mmCIF file of C-alpha atoms in Angstrom:
data_model
loop_
_atom_site.group_PDB
_atom_site.id
_atom_site.type_symbol
_atom_site.label_atom_id
_atom_site.label_comp_id
_atom_site.label_asym_id
_atom_site.label_seq_id
_atom_site.Cartn_x
_atom_site.Cartn_y
_atom_site.Cartn_z
ATOM 1 C CA MET A 1 41.974 -55.264 -146.969
ATOM 2 C CA ALA A 2 45.062 -55.468 -149.196
ATOM 3 C CA ALA A 3 45.531 -51.710 -148.862
ATOM 4 C CA ALA A 4 45.386 -52.009 -145.081
ATOM 5 C CA ARG A 5 47.916 -54.846 -145.204
ATOM 6 C CA GLY A 6 50.161 -52.770 -147.521
ATOM 7 C CA GLY A 7 49.967 -49.797 -145.140
ATOM 8 C CA ALA A 8 50.810 -52.033 -142.188
ATOM 9 C CA GLU A 9 53.770 -53.489 -144.080
ATOM 10 C CA GLU A 10 55.040 -49.996 -144.949
ATOM 11 C CA LYS A 11 54.692 -48.919 -141.322
ATOM 12 C CA ALA A 12 56.538 -52.057 -140.163
ATOM 13 C CA GLU A 13 59.303 -51.377 -142.707
ATOM 14 C CA GLU A 14 59.629 -47.756 -141.513
ATOM 15 C CA GLU A 15 59.779 -48.860 -137.883
ATOM 16 C CA GLY A 16 62.264 -51.588 -138.802
ATOM 17 C CA GLY A 17 64.382 -49.027 -140.653
ATOM 18 C CA GLU A 18 64.314 -46.656 -137.687
ATOM 19 C CA ALA A 19 65.175 -49.494 -135.310
ATOM 20 C CA ALA A 20 67.998 -50.590 -137.602
ATOM 21 C CA ALA A 21 69.308 -47.007 -137.761
ATOM 22 C CA ALA A 22 69.099 -46.679 -133.976
ATOM 23 C CA ALA A 23 70.713 -50.093 -133.456
ATOM 24 C CA ALA A 24 73.351 -49.607 -136.184
ATOM 25 C CA PRO A 25 76.771 -49.951 -134.625
ATOM 26 C CA GLY A 26 79.126 -47.027 -134.714
ATOM 27 C CA ARG A 27 82.437 -47.099 -136.524
ATOM 28 C CA GLY A 28 84.286 -47.834 -133.286
ATOM 29 C CA GLN A 29 82.183 -50.944 -132.754
ATOM 30 C CA LEU A 30 82.656 -51.967 -136.388
ATOM 31 C CA PHE A 31 86.408 -51.561 -136.010
ATOM 32 C CA ALA A 32 86.383 -53.734 -132.882
ATOM 33 C CA ALA A 33 84.301 -56.367 -134.727
ATOM 34 C CA VAL A 34 86.754 -56.344 -137.645
ATOM 35 C CA VAL A 35 89.677 -56.816 -135.254
ATOM 36 C CA ASP A 36 87.899 -59.695 -133.498
ATOM 37 C CA THR A 37 87.093 -61.337 -136.846
ATOM 38 C CA PHE A 38 90.699 -60.916 -137.923
ATOM 39 C CA LEU A 39 91.917 -62.588 -134.730
ATOM 40 C CA GLU A 40 89.475 -65.472 -135.166
ATOM 41 C CA LYS A 41 90.620 -66.030 -138.745
ATOM 42 C CA LEU A 42 94.259 -65.761 -137.700
ATOM 43 C CA VAL A 43 93.771 -68.396 -135.013
ATOM 44 C CA ALA A 44 91.828 -70.568 -137.458
ATOM 45 C CA ALA A 45 94.613 -70.240 -140.048
ATOM 46 C CA GLY A 46 97.167 -71.275 -137.422
ATOM 47 C CA SER A 47 95.116 -74.188 -136.115
ATOM 48 C CA TYR A 48 96.380 -76.658 -133.570
ATOM 49 C CA GLN A 49 96.555 -79.332 -136.252
ATOM 50 C CA ARG A 50 98.951 -77.210 -138.332
ATOM 51 C CA PHE A 51 100.987 -76.396 -135.254
ATOM 52 C CA ALA A 52 101.215 -80.086 -134.373
ATOM 53 C CA ASN A 53 102.214 -80.949 -137.958
ATOM 54 C CA CYS A 54 105.064 -78.429 -137.769
ATOM 55 C CA TYR A 55 106.370 -80.046 -134.585
ATOM 56 C CA ARG A 56 105.468 -83.705 -135.349
ATOM 57 C CA ASP A 57 108.268 -85.316 -133.397
ATOM 58 C CA PHE A 58 107.621 -83.204 -130.321
ATOM 59 C CA TYR A 59 103.850 -83.832 -130.661
ATOM 60 C CA ARG A 60 104.370 -87.615 -130.771
ATOM 61 C CA LEU A 61 106.501 -87.520 -127.639
ATOM 62 C CA GLN A 62 104.352 -85.122 -125.572
ATOM 63 C CA PRO A 63 100.956 -84.245 -127.089
ATOM 64 C CA GLU A 64 99.643 -82.584 -123.895
ATOM 65 C CA LEU A 65 102.663 -80.319 -123.641
ATOM 66 C CA THR A 66 102.339 -79.465 -127.341
ATOM 67 C CA ARG A 67 98.712 -78.505 -126.770
ATOM 68 C CA SER A 68 99.688 -76.381 -123.771
ATOM 69 C CA ILE A 69 102.434 -74.619 -125.754
ATOM 70 C CA TYR A 70 99.982 -73.964 -128.622
ATOM 71 C CA ASP A 71 97.353 -72.551 -126.255
ATOM 72 C CA GLN A 72 99.924 -70.262 -124.619
ATOM 73 C CA PHE A 73 101.248 -69.177 -128.025
ATOM 74 C CA VAL A 74 97.764 -68.347 -129.332
ATOM 75 C CA SER A 75 96.729 -66.466 -126.185
ATOM 76 C CA GLN A 76 100.000 -64.484 -126.161
ATOM 77 C CA LEU A 77 99.597 -63.708 -129.876
ATOM 78 C CA GLN A 78 96.019 -62.504 -129.406
ATOM 79 C CA ALA A 79 96.960 -60.420 -126.366
ATOM 80 C CA SER A 80 99.912 -58.901 -128.204
ATOM 81 C CA ILE A 81 97.829 -58.024 -131.276
ATOM 82 C CA LYS A 82 95.040 -56.529 -129.144
ATOM 83 C CA GLU A 83 97.586 -54.485 -127.210
ATOM 84 C CA GLU A 84 99.175 -53.177 -130.423
ATOM 85 C CA ILE A 85 95.785 -52.277 -131.881
ATOM 86 C CA GLN A 86 94.808 -50.541 -128.637
ATOM 87 C CA GLU A 87 98.021 -48.494 -128.800
ATOM 88 C CA VAL A 88 97.261 -47.554 -132.404
ATOM 89 C CA LYS A 89 93.732 -46.533 -131.392
ATOM 90 C CA GLU A 90 95.048 -44.395 -128.541
ATOM 91 C CA GLU A 91 97.900 -42.788 -130.499
ATOM 92 C CA GLY A 92 95.682 -42.041 -133.488
ATOM 93 C CA ASN A 93 92.792 -40.967 -131.257
ATOM 94 C CA LEU A 94 90.615 -43.303 -133.340
ATOM 95 C CA GLU A 95 87.650 -43.343 -130.943
ATOM 96 C CA ALA A 96 87.230 -39.572 -131.205
ATOM 97 C CA LEU A 97 87.713 -39.710 -134.969
ATOM 98 C CA PHE A 98 85.163 -42.512 -135.328
ATOM 99 C CA ASN A 99 82.670 -40.574 -133.184
ATOM 100 C CA SER A 100 83.305 -37.429 -135.223
ATOM 101 C CA LEU A 101 82.761 -39.350 -138.465
ATOM 102 C CA ASP A 102 79.541 -40.863 -137.085
ATOM 103 C CA LYS A 103 78.361 -37.363 -136.166
ATOM 104 C CA ILE A 104 79.166 -36.040 -139.661
ATOM 105 C CA VAL A 105 77.235 -38.925 -141.224
ATOM 106 C CA GLU A 106 74.261 -38.248 -138.943
ATOM 107 C CA GLU A 107 74.270 -34.554 -139.836
ATOM 108 C CA ALA A 108 74.514 -35.390 -143.534
ATOM 109 C CA LYS A 109 71.358 -37.519 -143.355
ATOM 110 C CA ASP A 110 69.263 -34.382 -142.790
ATOM 111 C CA GLN A 111 70.873 -32.580 -145.731
ATOM 112 C CA GLU A 112 68.502 -32.457 -148.668
ATOM 113 C CA GLU A 113 70.827 -31.270 -151.402
ATOM 114 C CA PRO A 114 73.410 -33.743 -152.695
ATOM 115 C CA ALA A 115 77.016 -33.497 -151.663
ATOM 116 C CA TRP A 116 79.567 -32.071 -154.073
ATOM 117 C CA ARG A 117 80.829 -34.491 -156.667
ATOM 118 C CA PRO A 118 83.435 -33.880 -159.362
ATOM 119 C CA SER A 119 81.905 -32.921 -162.701
ATOM 120 C CA GLY A 120 84.481 -34.785 -164.728
ATOM 121 C CA ILE A 121 85.897 -31.552 -166.144
ATOM 122 C CA PRO A 122 89.065 -30.856 -164.146
ATOM 123 C CA GLU A 123 89.195 -27.158 -165.051
ATOM 124 C CA GLU A 124 85.700 -26.538 -163.688
ATOM 125 C CA ASP A 125 86.336 -28.637 -160.583
ATOM 126 C CA VAL A 126 89.548 -26.759 -159.831
ATOM 127 C CA ARG A 127 87.871 -23.426 -160.548
ATOM 128 C CA SER A 128 84.953 -24.245 -158.260
ATOM 129 C CA ALA A 129 87.384 -25.157 -155.477
ATOM 130 C CA VAL A 130 90.009 -22.447 -156.031
ATOM 131 C CA VAL A 131 87.898 -19.400 -156.960
ATOM 132 C CA PRO A 132 86.127 -19.100 -153.569
ATOM 133 C CA TYR A 133 89.495 -19.379 -151.820
ATOM 134 C CA LEU A 134 91.037 -16.757 -154.110
ATOM 135 C CA LEU A 135 88.070 -14.413 -153.628
ATOM 136 C CA LYS A 136 88.361 -14.791 -149.879
ATOM 137 C CA HIS A 137 92.109 -14.166 -150.098
ATOM 138 C CA ARG A 138 91.540 -11.114 -152.313
ATOM 139 C CA ALA A 139 89.046 -9.709 -149.776
ATOM 140 C CA TYR A 140 91.608 -10.289 -147.019
ATOM 141 C CA LEU A 141 94.351 -8.576 -149.046
ATOM 142 C CA ARG A 142 92.071 -5.621 -149.797
ATOM 143 C CA LYS A 143 91.313 -5.291 -146.105
ATOM 144 C CA VAL A 144 95.032 -5.381 -145.258
ATOM 145 C CA LEU A 145 95.721 -2.866 -148.054
ATOM 146 C CA LYS A 146 93.084 -0.471 -146.658
ATOM 147 C CA GLU A 147 94.565 -0.798 -143.186
ATOM 148 C CA LYS A 148 98.068 -0.106 -144.541
ATOM 149 C CA GLU A 149 96.851 2.841 -146.607
ATOM 150 C CA GLU A 150 95.142 4.295 -143.535
ATOM 151 C CA GLU A 151 98.294 3.726 -141.503
ATOM 152 C CA ASN A 152 100.393 5.380 -144.241
ATOM 153 C CA ARG A 153 97.966 8.341 -144.399
ATOM 154 C CA LYS A 154 98.291 8.840 -140.655
ATOM 155 C CA LEU A 155 102.071 8.577 -140.886
ATOM 156 C CA ALA A 156 102.123 11.066 -143.789
ATOM 157 C CA GLU A 157 100.007 13.498 -141.746
ATOM 158 C CA SER A 158 102.372 13.016 -138.837
ATOM 159 C CA VAL A 159 105.396 13.661 -141.107
ATOM 160 C CA LEU A 160 103.764 16.794 -142.532
ATOM 161 C CA ALA A 161 102.931 18.001 -139.040
ATOM 162 C CA GLY A 162 106.550 17.332 -138.048
ATOM 163 C CA ARG A 163 107.788 19.286 -141.056
ATOM 164 C CA ASP A 164 105.498 22.185 -140.191
ATOM 165 C CA ARG A 165 106.794 22.089 -136.635
ATOM 166 C CA ILE A 166 110.403 22.057 -137.900
ATOM 167 C CA THR A 167 109.653 25.002 -140.219
ATOM 168 C CA GLU A 168 108.080 26.878 -137.318
ATOM 169 C CA LEU A 169 111.064 26.108 -135.078
ATOM 170 C CA GLN A 170 113.472 27.252 -137.826
ATOM 171 C CA ARG A 171 111.492 30.510 -138.179
ATOM 172 C CA GLN A 172 111.610 31.013 -134.404
ATOM 173 C CA ILE A 173 115.357 30.344 -134.422
ATOM 174 C CA GLN A 174 115.870 32.863 -137.248
ATOM 175 C CA ASP A 175 113.739 35.450 -135.409
ATOM 176 C CA ARG A 176 115.695 34.930 -132.187
ATOM 177 C CA LYS A 177 118.958 34.993 -134.084
ATOM 178 C CA ARG A 178 118.019 38.337 -135.675
ATOM 179 C CA ALA A 179 116.828 39.642 -132.332
ATOM 180 C CA TRP A 180 120.062 38.536 -130.697
ATOM 181 C CA GLN A 181 122.112 40.092 -133.508
ATOM 182 C CA ALA A 182 120.140 43.315 -133.141
ATOM 183 C CA ILE A 183 120.712 43.337 -129.375
ATOM 184 C CA SER A 184 124.365 42.528 -129.897
ATOM 185 C CA LYS A 185 124.682 45.388 -132.410
ATOM 186 C CA GLU A 186 122.969 47.792 -129.999
ATOM 187 C CA GLN A 187 125.312 46.689 -127.197
ATOM 188 C CA ARG A 188 128.344 47.324 -129.361
ATOM 189 C CA GLU A 189 127.025 50.741 -130.322
ATOM 190 C CA LEU A 190 126.295 51.505 -126.719
ATOM 191 C CA ILE A 191 129.754 50.407 -125.687
ATOM 192 C CA MET A 192 131.210 52.540 -128.439
ATOM 193 C CA THR A 193 129.363 55.596 -127.200
ATOM 194 C CA PHE A 194 130.762 55.108 -123.695
ATOM 195 C CA LYS A 195 134.300 54.762 -124.865
ATOM 196 C CA GLU A 196 136.326 57.853 -124.547
ATOM 197 C CA PRO A 197 137.360 59.488 -127.715
ATOM 198 C CA GLN A 198 141.018 59.057 -128.472
#
């Protein structure tokens, strides 16, 4: 009987825990609750009694008007603070950040291994954080180096091919120059043979 009661209590606790997790407010709601609590405490700290004490003479002459001024002051103050906080939320994109943080927390609940914590030995902590980055950077640099070496190899081949082409063109020029000189020499000899002897 006690075992059955214990099992029922455990089941109720599990269901209560699940319901509490499902009903747990998000960070945006918590932020709004904190702001509301702050405003309540601010209004409580600046109570009507304190306001009236600050303006005693005016309060004695016209208590209803003093109350009206206080009510307007408090409502304007609350509206102004809420407006400023809303601007901060919009400029800082707090809703999206709160939702993102809630999502990260939800994802972390399923994670079985513990999150990283500093070991207390700064050298090891720095090494564990820096070494993976440096290894990744080294791999990137090696990749870039291979690409540059391949590019340089292709450029060297292109330069060598250009040099071979220049050498070939120089040889062709020399051959044509010799051929032209030979033709020119033959023309001169031919002209000389046609000239009348003197």
